[in-house]
Amino acid sequence: MAKIKGAVVVNKERCKGCELCVVACPSKVLALQPAEVNDRGYHYAFMQNPDACIGCASCGLVCPDGCITVYKVKL
Amino acid sequence: MAKIKGAVVVNKERCKGCELCVVACPSKVLALQPAEVNDRGYHYAFMQNPDACIGCASCGLVCPDGCITVYKVKL
Amino acid sequence: MKEEIIIAGFGGQGVLSMGKILAYSGLMEDKEVTWMPSYGPEQRGGTANVTVILSDERISSPVLNSFDVAVILNQPSLEKFENKVKPGGILIYDGYGIHHPPTRTDIEVYRINAMEAAIEMNNTKALNMIVLGGLLKLKPMVSMENVLKGLKKSLPERHHHLIPMNEQAILKGMEIIRKA
Amino acid sequence: MKEEIIIAGFGGQGVLSMGKILAYSGLMEDKEVTWMPSYGPEQRGGTANVTVILSDERISSPVLNSFDVAVILNQPSLEKFENKVKPGGILIYDGYGIHHPPTRTDIEVYRINAMEAAIEMNNTKALNMIVLGGLLKLKPMVSMENVLKGLKKSLPERHHHLIPMNEQAILKGMEIIRKA
Amino acid sequence: MKEEIKLMKGNEAIAHAAIRYGADGYFGYPITPQSEVMETLMEEKPWETTGMVVLQAESEVAAINMVYGGASCGKAVMTSSSSPGVSLKQEGISYLAGAELPCLIVNVMRGGPGLGTIQPSQADYFQATKGGGHGDYHLITLAPASVQEMVDFVALGFDLAFKYRNPAIILADGIIGQMMEKVVLPPFRKRRTEEEIRAQNPWAALGKPKDRKRNVITSLELDPAIMEQNNIRFQATYKRISENEIRYEEINCENADYLIVAFGSMARICQKTIELAAEEGIKVGVLRPITLWPFPSEAIARQTSHVKGILSAELNAGQMVEDVRLAVNGKVRVEHFGRLGGIVPTPDEVLAALKEKLM
Amino acid sequence: MKEEIKLMKGNEAIAHAAIRYGADGYFGYPITPQSEVMETLMEEKPWETTGMVVLQAESEVAAINMVYGGASCGKAVMTSSSSPGVSLKQEGISYLAGAELPCLIVNVMRGGPGLGTIQPSQADYFQATKGGGHGDYHLITLAPASVQEMVDFVALGFDLAFKYRNPAIILADGIIGQMMEKVVLPPFRKRRTEEEIRAQNPWAALGKPKDRKRNVITSLELDPAIMEQNNIRFQATYKRISENEIRYEEINCENADYLIVAFGSMARICQKTIELAAEEGIKVGVLRPITLWPFPSEAIARQTSHVKGILSAELNAGQMVEDVRLAVNGKVRVEHFGRLGGIVPTPDEVLAALKEKLM
Amino acid sequence: MYMDINDIIKPENLVYTKPRLMNDNPMHYCPGCSHGVVHKLIAEVIDEMGIEEETIGIAPVGCAVFAYNYIDIDWIEAAHGRAPAIATAVKRLNPKKMVFTYQGDGDLAAIGTAETIHACNRGENIVIIFINNGIYGMTGGQMAPTTLEGMKTSTCPYGRNVALNGYPLRIAELVERVDGTCYVTRQSVHTPASIRKAKKAIRHAFENAMAGKGTSMIEIVSTCNSGWKMTPVKANQWMEENMFAKYPMGDLKNV
Amino acid sequence: MYMDINDIIKPENLVYTKPRLMNDNPMHYCPGCSHGVVHKLIAEVIDEMGIEEETIGIAPVGCAVFAYNYIDIDWIEAAHGRAPAIATAVKRLNPKKMVFTYQGDGDLAAIGTAETIHACNRGENIVIIFINNGIYGMTGGQMAPTTLEGMKTSTCPYGRNVALNGYPLRIAELVERVDGTCYVTRQSVHTPASIRKAKKAIRHAFENAMAGKGTSMIEIVSTCNSGWKMTPVKANQWMEENMFAKYPMGDLKNV
Ligand SMILES: Cc1ncc(C[n+]2csc(CCOP(=O)(O)OP(=O)(O)O)c2C)c(N)n1
Ligand SMILES: Cc1ncc(C[n+]2csc(CCOP(=O)(O)OP(=O)(O)O)c2C)c(N)n1
Ligand code: SF4
Ligand code: SF4
Ligand code: SF4
Ligand code: SF4
Ligand code: SF4
Ligand code: SF4
Ligand SMILES: [Mg+2]
Ligand SMILES: [Mg+2]
């Protein structure tokens, strides 16, 4: 079985830091920036643990603001 | 079994000649006046066949205008 | 020429359609016409009336408080309209529905036993046409030809076969109307 | 005496309640007060502002276009209100939310690192009280005693145990405000 | 089909005129004295001929919002009702004005307030002309005085509504709605195709092609600065309408000593008053506003050069008289005469009132 | 409990004043900027203390009809809303007037037309004073200019409504509703008992005892002759109200050369304009109508003896100015100044307008 | 034994007469209209329960708008469709009173749909009497939401066509599903037996309201012979043959 | 094998992104609001069906009033509660277009009850997307007809009490009973799986409308974390634990 690897890009300025992607990720890839905020004052999401990403798109699906783009490769 | 006899009084001026009492009567007691009309122009109901009345009150029940008073005696 | 007419009776007596035929007839004669009905809730049995004006000139007010001619088919209408007839005007009534006839002496009163005649003709629906005949006898404001044309216009196609019968009723009315 | 003040920031920063406490404090000093918030749809994260007027006399217009003091807690508000401060007036801002500080030179500009201090105090909710302290340091328009009374009035009973902590925050704010 | 002469009720006339105009839709709810509008449409089944949609809504509120929906697509849509039903439509009417949508509303007025009576009245003048709904807006208000005008004002109302992107209302009453008169019906016009609508009303929400931005029909604007600009635009439209679209009829006005201002069926009655007055040697003229908004203020003001007094005769307790007074601005005496609750005065009553109040 | 001094929003003030007045019921539906009225009532739970009923209705239409129901029983009941919601209530309001029912309506106006904006406005002046609903009727219209008046006018509105058996409306705006000011709350009054209501309002539908005929609350009358008599009775009531209940405030009017007429929050702003004008040596007075209907026409007419011009300053495109012109009847120049769509002008803007338009 | 009629017509032999609470005003209804029969039942129930002094009726816009002229209790005339909202306030402000609405199918099932559903959903302790005659009687026989498929009215002169006009709406089936109703039943008044049943239903509903059990709705499938353009006798037949299939008799809910 | 992120982030590896029809305007919704998720699904379905030029959306009064700012199709903003009436006219006048409404629970289940039931009963060929978040979000968190028993809102600050405020109203169960609906389903968008299901439901509904099968209603049980005064994550949990019992997931009707 081919191994799958993924990566996501979060639109930092669009993100509202709702945390829904964080809890939806099966691989605990994502987290909210603990201190830094974007221009609108939100602690935005980022890949804290990028290696674990399997490109399942769960984060993208649940993001209400359409901030997440997901990429996937089969190795 | 005691025989039952009834009689009805139709409020002639209130009657609108709708004929509902006529068809509701199980004993074919009632009819509409064929020619005569009341002040409001209606062919009102009357006891055409008074002897047949059994005082069942069906006519009174169905009369929308509350024109019929029913009396009954047990002989 | 200008005729201001009120027609009044019970709801089912064909008062409005009599007015309508009169109005259509006027239209056929190229007259100006207005037809203004009383209107109200739907219930059967109430009274109905219609004001019809036929005129050679543009008609101003469609609403009138006095009339050249009153055609009266029941008692309540008589009570309402008897004193709205202009002095010298005409009042026509059907004897069947009127128990207390009109009393004014400054107008011409006519009686037409239209209901009786209709029952005789075996067609109580013809009542209003008989009355119309009586009216036209007294006031030949439209020609018979145009009345028939008016009838055709006001009846839906599927009822056109009834026109000859209506014509008969009108002629009957012309025959039986008489001074009261 | 009359002070016309605008307080502005993000929705969650306690802007409206800071204004409310100021207004209540004024009430305790028997001043006339008006408190006029911006209002809008419920969504979190928008900006909010409130105009507070304290005066010894009856207040006419509660709506103002220029202010004696502006208290500014985020960038959009700075952009909106910087030029609404009267010449010679005061502008106070929190360094945390403001990346591009004010540029006017005809007004007195103060900076208060309230967010930093609040984080230090482990109580980001205290942000607005720290700022209030800073404001009162510059403009002692109400006595501390009456501020505490005002706090009591504006907080529901069940939150009265928080008053000492609020007092501390106010004192902190008085301490850390400084000319920018 | 060509022009046709017919005898019909005002309400029926509205229906026939709408079909012939090429209206796209009618949405209504029964109420006396105007139910014949929808009944005639249902009888005529224009959906089988011109393609016009006719729908009985669940309420007046639904009906006016259906009109809002249809108008949003650039369609020529209309509704009709009578006084209580029109009150229910006020929110919707304000939305139509706020979203700059053309449409035609018909009010065949009956006596109020409340359930009132079903007899004729003109007591919704204020509601139609000053804005019964909220906010600053105006309806182009047409007051027919004959069945022929019921026909004519359907086309006029739609045309003005589309010209200015603003709702128009025909303010009739029970008399005009219920009476039959001779009418000349205009020839049939084709309903506009979707392409024509897209071309003529580029703002219409008909689906977004690739080559334009999305169209949004809305009256919402939370930014007061922009909202003020919107309102300024509306006011500019009202100004243009006032400059171009005032209509009125002057009857016997040139040499009149007294002027009656009256609209709709009341104007018909007052025409007879002129005759009665002439018999007594009193020179009376009638100025009949045809557009109630915009109101013919200047035309009335001009009359003050020669008349001694003005009577505003209305089937209400005194509504249009305010606009007459505003027009006259104190130059001559202005009085009101009205009958209420469904009573229609006779021509001689009007004359008596004129004599009593002005002479 | 006694009088109390508090700091609160205008909307909250309405709620507290209603409880203290002894109101029997409130029926409302949420809408910005007045939702705090119902929210405060729900927080206060008066049903556990005074017995007042508070109910969130399914719509504004339901709410006004609940008011109609409560008023029919002789109860002191009220509703509140903002512009679009008040438009929906127009049929119900006309019914309340037509059935001669007392009640209190609150409109905290926002900018229109349509969904508009939620910012403050005074563009429902026509709707409230001329009759947004159908038929000839009037609402007793009170225009508060402070949170204290929001408190006071609840009692005043109810009292006038019951005195004349006619609905009263508080016509406020987003500023008055949302701002907090110091208020003195009146002491609590007991709600009237059923016996008291029966004695004071013998017309109330509360169940028919053997010793009177049935009470029927209705606005229907199919006989136009009787309906006209009903309307004549309403008009007589309006006349009595106009004779007895006009209220207004004159600020600096005695020696003024120019007069500003303004109501509600706009009058507050114009008070500051007086000061600014004085600095420039211009003598300006403000006449603040407190009752918008009946309108203080005579008080304004009296000012024409000494002022050179009048400015009607409003948060709308020109509504009250018509009543000012009608009052002045051409004697001095009357101009209008307004901001639209939720924009509130500053005192100096008003002064600039005054100078530009009148000097 | 021969007995003269006058020997029978004596107060002590009375078995049926116009209800005491129904006054002598002649009713404006068309001859044979179902409204009159239902009026009588309501008057009888109020009388029998001894609550005439505590009862407030809400009359609709519709043919029954003049109900207040015929039954001697206090009445409130409602704006079209709003009777349930009015009843809500009347009952909540006077919790011990008996409050009922009387509404037609245009009133209740068209313009008043929201008020009906929400009063039922709040479980207002009121009774809703719903006269379903499949037409707008008062205004001249227009289509109602309950008009049957194919049935002709003045606004569907070629018969109701579901593609154009939608389906006949069964309101009782809807309010049955709403939690606030305690009793939903469908009755008729076209025969002596059905009249007796309908009266029992009305009585049960009134008792529910007084006991605070929630909202009761009694739908009475009725005729409008005038709107249907039939004689009253024919209208009753037509109703049985056509209406009852779509609107079946009996209780839908009784908790 | 180690792979750099930049080796993955390449157009050819794209598996998920913001829908094409959703533009870049920042949405005004609170962080974590369900509205955004549903917007995305609608945008995707329209795109996938290739009907963007034929689709007209009706935006409500409610938090979603600005839906028209985010999805690049033609829109009509509706008066509060009236979207189904507007959609009726739009669809009947433009029978080939795809017309859908997007409504909150205050909009659809309170003030718009009559318009909703009647559009469904007429079987209008439209789609109704019904966002049931148990509260009036836009106006500051007042009680909605669908607010749960005991749930606190600004107009029931001590929790919804059925005696005072009535019962939570299940609209889907009502419109299911109405003959004009062809598809009535209840969905949610709180997990990737539920989002995938909800999208299928929306697609099915859109196809129904284009095929002229009648009215489809998709109720989406949603959160309003702001009105509920919870974090978005907590709100989703609370919804599962509390809302789903009263508003169970799944199809109620699919004909
Ligand atoms: C707001 C409003 N719309 C319409 C009307 C006109 N109207 C009077 S009665 C009625 C319908 C009557 O039908 P229904 O409720 O079925 O009662 P029925 O006469 O059949 O007993 C209508 C539409 C009105 N009075 N008010
Ligand atoms: C006629 C009218 N009444 C009330 C309002 C105020 N209002 C705006 S949105 C809303 C309710 C929103 O709730 P919901 O429909 O559940 O949508 P949500 O915001 O929860 O998504 C209300 C009552 C209005 N705009 N118009
Ligand atoms: S694509 Fe899957 S694994 Fe990767 S971050 Fe998103 S949810 Fe986690
Ligand atoms: S779900 Fe979207 S908005 Fe929420 S934190 Fe993640 S990226 Fe940001
Ligand atoms: S009482 Fe019975 S038997 Fe006698 S007339 Fe009436 S229905 Fe007939
Ligand atoms: S049922 Fe009554 S109204 Fe009808 S005919 Fe018999 S007595 Fe007369
Ligand atoms: S119109 Fe129909 S419902 Fe009305 S009274 Fe006549 S029969 Fe009865
Ligand atoms: S208030 Fe509620 S529904 Fe509205 S955007 Fe915020 S979370 Fe969403
Ligand atoms: Mg009916
Ligand atoms: Mg909601």
Short mmCIF file of N, CA and C in Angstrom, two decimals, chain E residues 101-156:
data_model
loop_
_atom_site.label_atom_id
_atom_site.label_comp_id
_atom_site.label_asym_id
_atom_site.label_seq_id
_atom_site.Cartn_x
_atom_site.Cartn_y
_atom_site.Cartn_z
N LEU E 101 -37.27 48.77 -7.19
CA LEU E 101 -37.90 47.80 -8.08
C LEU E 101 -39.18 48.37 -8.68
N PRO E 102 -39.35 48.17 -9.99
CA PRO E 102 -40.59 48.60 -10.63
C PRO E 102 -41.67 47.55 -10.42
N CYS E 103 -42.90 47.98 -10.19
CA CYS E 103 -44.01 47.06 -10.13
C CYS E 103 -45.29 47.88 -10.07
N LEU E 104 -46.41 47.21 -10.17
CA LEU E 104 -47.69 47.90 -10.13
C LEU E 104 -48.55 47.32 -9.01
N ILE E 105 -49.05 48.21 -8.17
CA ILE E 105 -49.92 47.84 -7.06
C ILE E 105 -51.27 48.51 -7.31
N VAL E 106 -52.34 47.80 -7.04
CA VAL E 106 -53.67 48.40 -7.19
C VAL E 106 -54.36 48.36 -5.85
N ASN E 107 -54.87 49.50 -5.41
CA ASN E 107 -55.69 49.55 -4.19
C ASN E 107 -57.07 50.05 -4.57
N VAL E 108 -58.06 49.17 -4.47
CA VAL E 108 -59.45 49.57 -4.68
C VAL E 108 -60.02 49.85 -3.30
N MET E 109 -59.96 51.12 -2.91
CA MET E 109 -60.17 51.47 -1.49
C MET E 109 -61.60 51.24 -1.00
N ARG E 110 -61.68 50.82 0.26
CA ARG E 110 -62.96 50.71 0.97
C ARG E 110 -62.85 51.50 2.26
N GLY E 111 -63.96 51.68 2.94
CA GLY E 111 -63.96 52.52 4.13
C GLY E 111 -63.29 51.88 5.32
N GLY E 112 -62.49 52.64 6.03
CA GLY E 112 -61.81 52.17 7.23
C GLY E 112 -62.20 53.03 8.39
N PRO E 113 -61.41 53.04 9.44
CA PRO E 113 -60.26 52.15 9.66
C PRO E 113 -60.69 50.74 10.07
N GLY E 114 -59.71 49.85 10.18
CA GLY E 114 -59.99 48.48 10.57
C GLY E 114 -60.70 47.73 9.47
N LEU E 115 -61.53 46.78 9.90
CA LEU E 115 -62.27 45.99 8.92
C LEU E 115 -63.25 46.90 8.21
N GLY E 116 -63.76 47.88 8.93
CA GLY E 116 -64.52 48.97 8.33
C GLY E 116 -65.73 48.52 7.56
N THR E 117 -65.80 48.98 6.34
CA THR E 117 -66.93 48.66 5.48
C THR E 117 -66.36 48.33 4.12
N ILE E 118 -67.18 47.72 3.26
CA ILE E 118 -66.65 47.42 1.94
C ILE E 118 -67.08 48.45 0.92
N GLN E 119 -67.72 49.50 1.38
CA GLN E 119 -68.18 50.54 0.46
C GLN E 119 -67.02 51.49 0.11
N PRO E 120 -67.20 52.26 -0.97
CA PRO E 120 -66.11 53.08 -1.50
C PRO E 120 -65.57 54.12 -0.53
N SER E 121 -64.31 54.43 -0.69
CA SER E 121 -63.64 55.39 0.17
C SER E 121 -62.39 55.91 -0.52
N GLN E 122 -61.89 57.02 -0.03
CA GLN E 122 -60.59 57.54 -0.51
C GLN E 122 -59.69 57.82 0.68
N ALA E 123 -59.87 57.03 1.72
CA ALA E 123 -59.19 57.32 2.98
C ALA E 123 -57.78 56.74 3.06
N ASP E 124 -57.29 56.18 1.95
CA ASP E 124 -55.92 55.68 1.96
C ASP E 124 -55.00 56.62 1.17
N TYR E 125 -55.45 57.85 0.98
CA TYR E 125 -54.65 58.83 0.26
C TYR E 125 -53.30 59.04 0.95
N PHE E 126 -53.34 59.28 2.24
CA PHE E 126 -52.09 59.48 2.99
C PHE E 126 -51.19 58.26 2.85
N GLN E 127 -51.78 57.09 3.06
CA GLN E 127 -50.98 55.86 3.01
C GLN E 127 -50.24 55.74 1.69
N ALA E 128 -50.93 56.05 0.59
CA ALA E 128 -50.31 55.88 -0.72
C ALA E 128 -49.30 56.99 -1.01
N THR E 129 -49.63 58.23 -0.65
CA THR E 129 -48.81 59.34 -1.12
C THR E 129 -47.71 59.74 -0.15
N LYS E 130 -47.93 59.52 1.15
CA LYS E 130 -46.91 59.95 2.13
C LYS E 130 -46.03 58.78 2.56
N GLY E 131 -46.42 57.57 2.22
CA GLY E 131 -45.60 56.44 2.64
C GLY E 131 -46.18 55.77 3.87
N GLY E 132 -47.01 54.77 3.65
CA GLY E 132 -47.56 54.00 4.76
C GLY E 132 -46.51 53.10 5.37
N GLY E 133 -45.52 52.75 4.58
CA GLY E 133 -44.42 51.97 5.11
C GLY E 133 -43.38 52.88 5.72
N HIS E 134 -42.29 52.28 6.21
CA HIS E 134 -41.27 53.03 6.91
C HIS E 134 -40.25 53.60 5.92
N GLY E 135 -39.64 54.69 6.34
CA GLY E 135 -38.56 55.26 5.53
C GLY E 135 -39.08 56.30 4.55
N ASP E 136 -38.13 57.02 3.97
CA ASP E 136 -38.45 58.06 3.01
C ASP E 136 -38.59 57.46 1.63
N TYR E 137 -39.80 57.32 1.15
CA TYR E 137 -39.98 56.85 -0.22
C TYR E 137 -41.30 57.37 -0.75
N HIS E 138 -41.48 57.26 -2.04
CA HIS E 138 -42.74 57.65 -2.66
C HIS E 138 -43.18 56.61 -3.66
N LEU E 139 -44.47 56.45 -3.78
CA LEU E 139 -45.03 55.63 -4.85
C LEU E 139 -45.58 56.57 -5.91
N ILE E 140 -45.37 56.22 -7.15
CA ILE E 140 -46.03 56.95 -8.23
C ILE E 140 -47.50 56.58 -8.14
N THR E 141 -48.33 57.56 -7.82
CA THR E 141 -49.72 57.27 -7.45
C THR E 141 -50.69 57.80 -8.50
N LEU E 142 -51.40 56.88 -9.15
CA LEU E 142 -52.32 57.24 -10.22
C LEU E 142 -53.75 57.05 -9.75
N ALA E 143 -54.59 58.06 -9.97
CA ALA E 143 -55.97 58.00 -9.49
C ALA E 143 -56.94 58.00 -10.66
N PRO E 144 -57.44 56.84 -11.07
CA PRO E 144 -58.36 56.77 -12.19
C PRO E 144 -59.75 57.26 -11.80
N ALA E 145 -60.44 57.85 -12.77
CA ALA E 145 -61.80 58.33 -12.52
C ALA E 145 -62.80 57.65 -13.44
N SER E 146 -62.35 56.68 -14.19
CA SER E 146 -63.27 55.97 -15.08
C SER E 146 -62.72 54.57 -15.32
N VAL E 147 -63.56 53.73 -15.86
CA VAL E 147 -63.09 52.38 -16.17
C VAL E 147 -62.03 52.45 -17.27
N GLN E 148 -62.20 53.38 -18.19
CA GLN E 148 -61.18 53.54 -19.23
C GLN E 148 -59.82 53.84 -18.61
N GLU E 149 -59.82 54.69 -17.60
CA GLU E 149 -58.53 54.98 -16.96
C GLU E 149 -57.99 53.78 -16.18
N MET E 150 -58.87 52.91 -15.72
CA MET E 150 -58.37 51.67 -15.11
C MET E 150 -57.56 50.90 -16.14
N VAL E 151 -58.04 50.88 -17.36
CA VAL E 151 -57.30 50.24 -18.45
C VAL E 151 -55.99 50.99 -18.71
N ASP E 152 -56.13 52.29 -18.95
CA ASP E 152 -54.98 53.07 -19.41
C ASP E 152 -53.85 53.11 -18.37
N PHE E 153 -54.22 53.16 -17.09
CA PHE E 153 -53.20 53.37 -16.07
C PHE E 153 -52.41 52.10 -15.76
N VAL E 154 -52.90 50.97 -16.23
CA VAL E 154 -52.08 49.76 -16.08
C VAL E 154 -50.81 49.93 -16.90
N ALA E 155 -50.97 50.31 -18.14
CA ALA E 155 -49.79 50.52 -19.00
C ALA E 155 -48.97 51.70 -18.49
N LEU E 156 -49.66 52.79 -18.18
CA LEU E 156 -48.94 53.97 -17.70
C LEU E 156 -48.17 53.65 -16.41
#
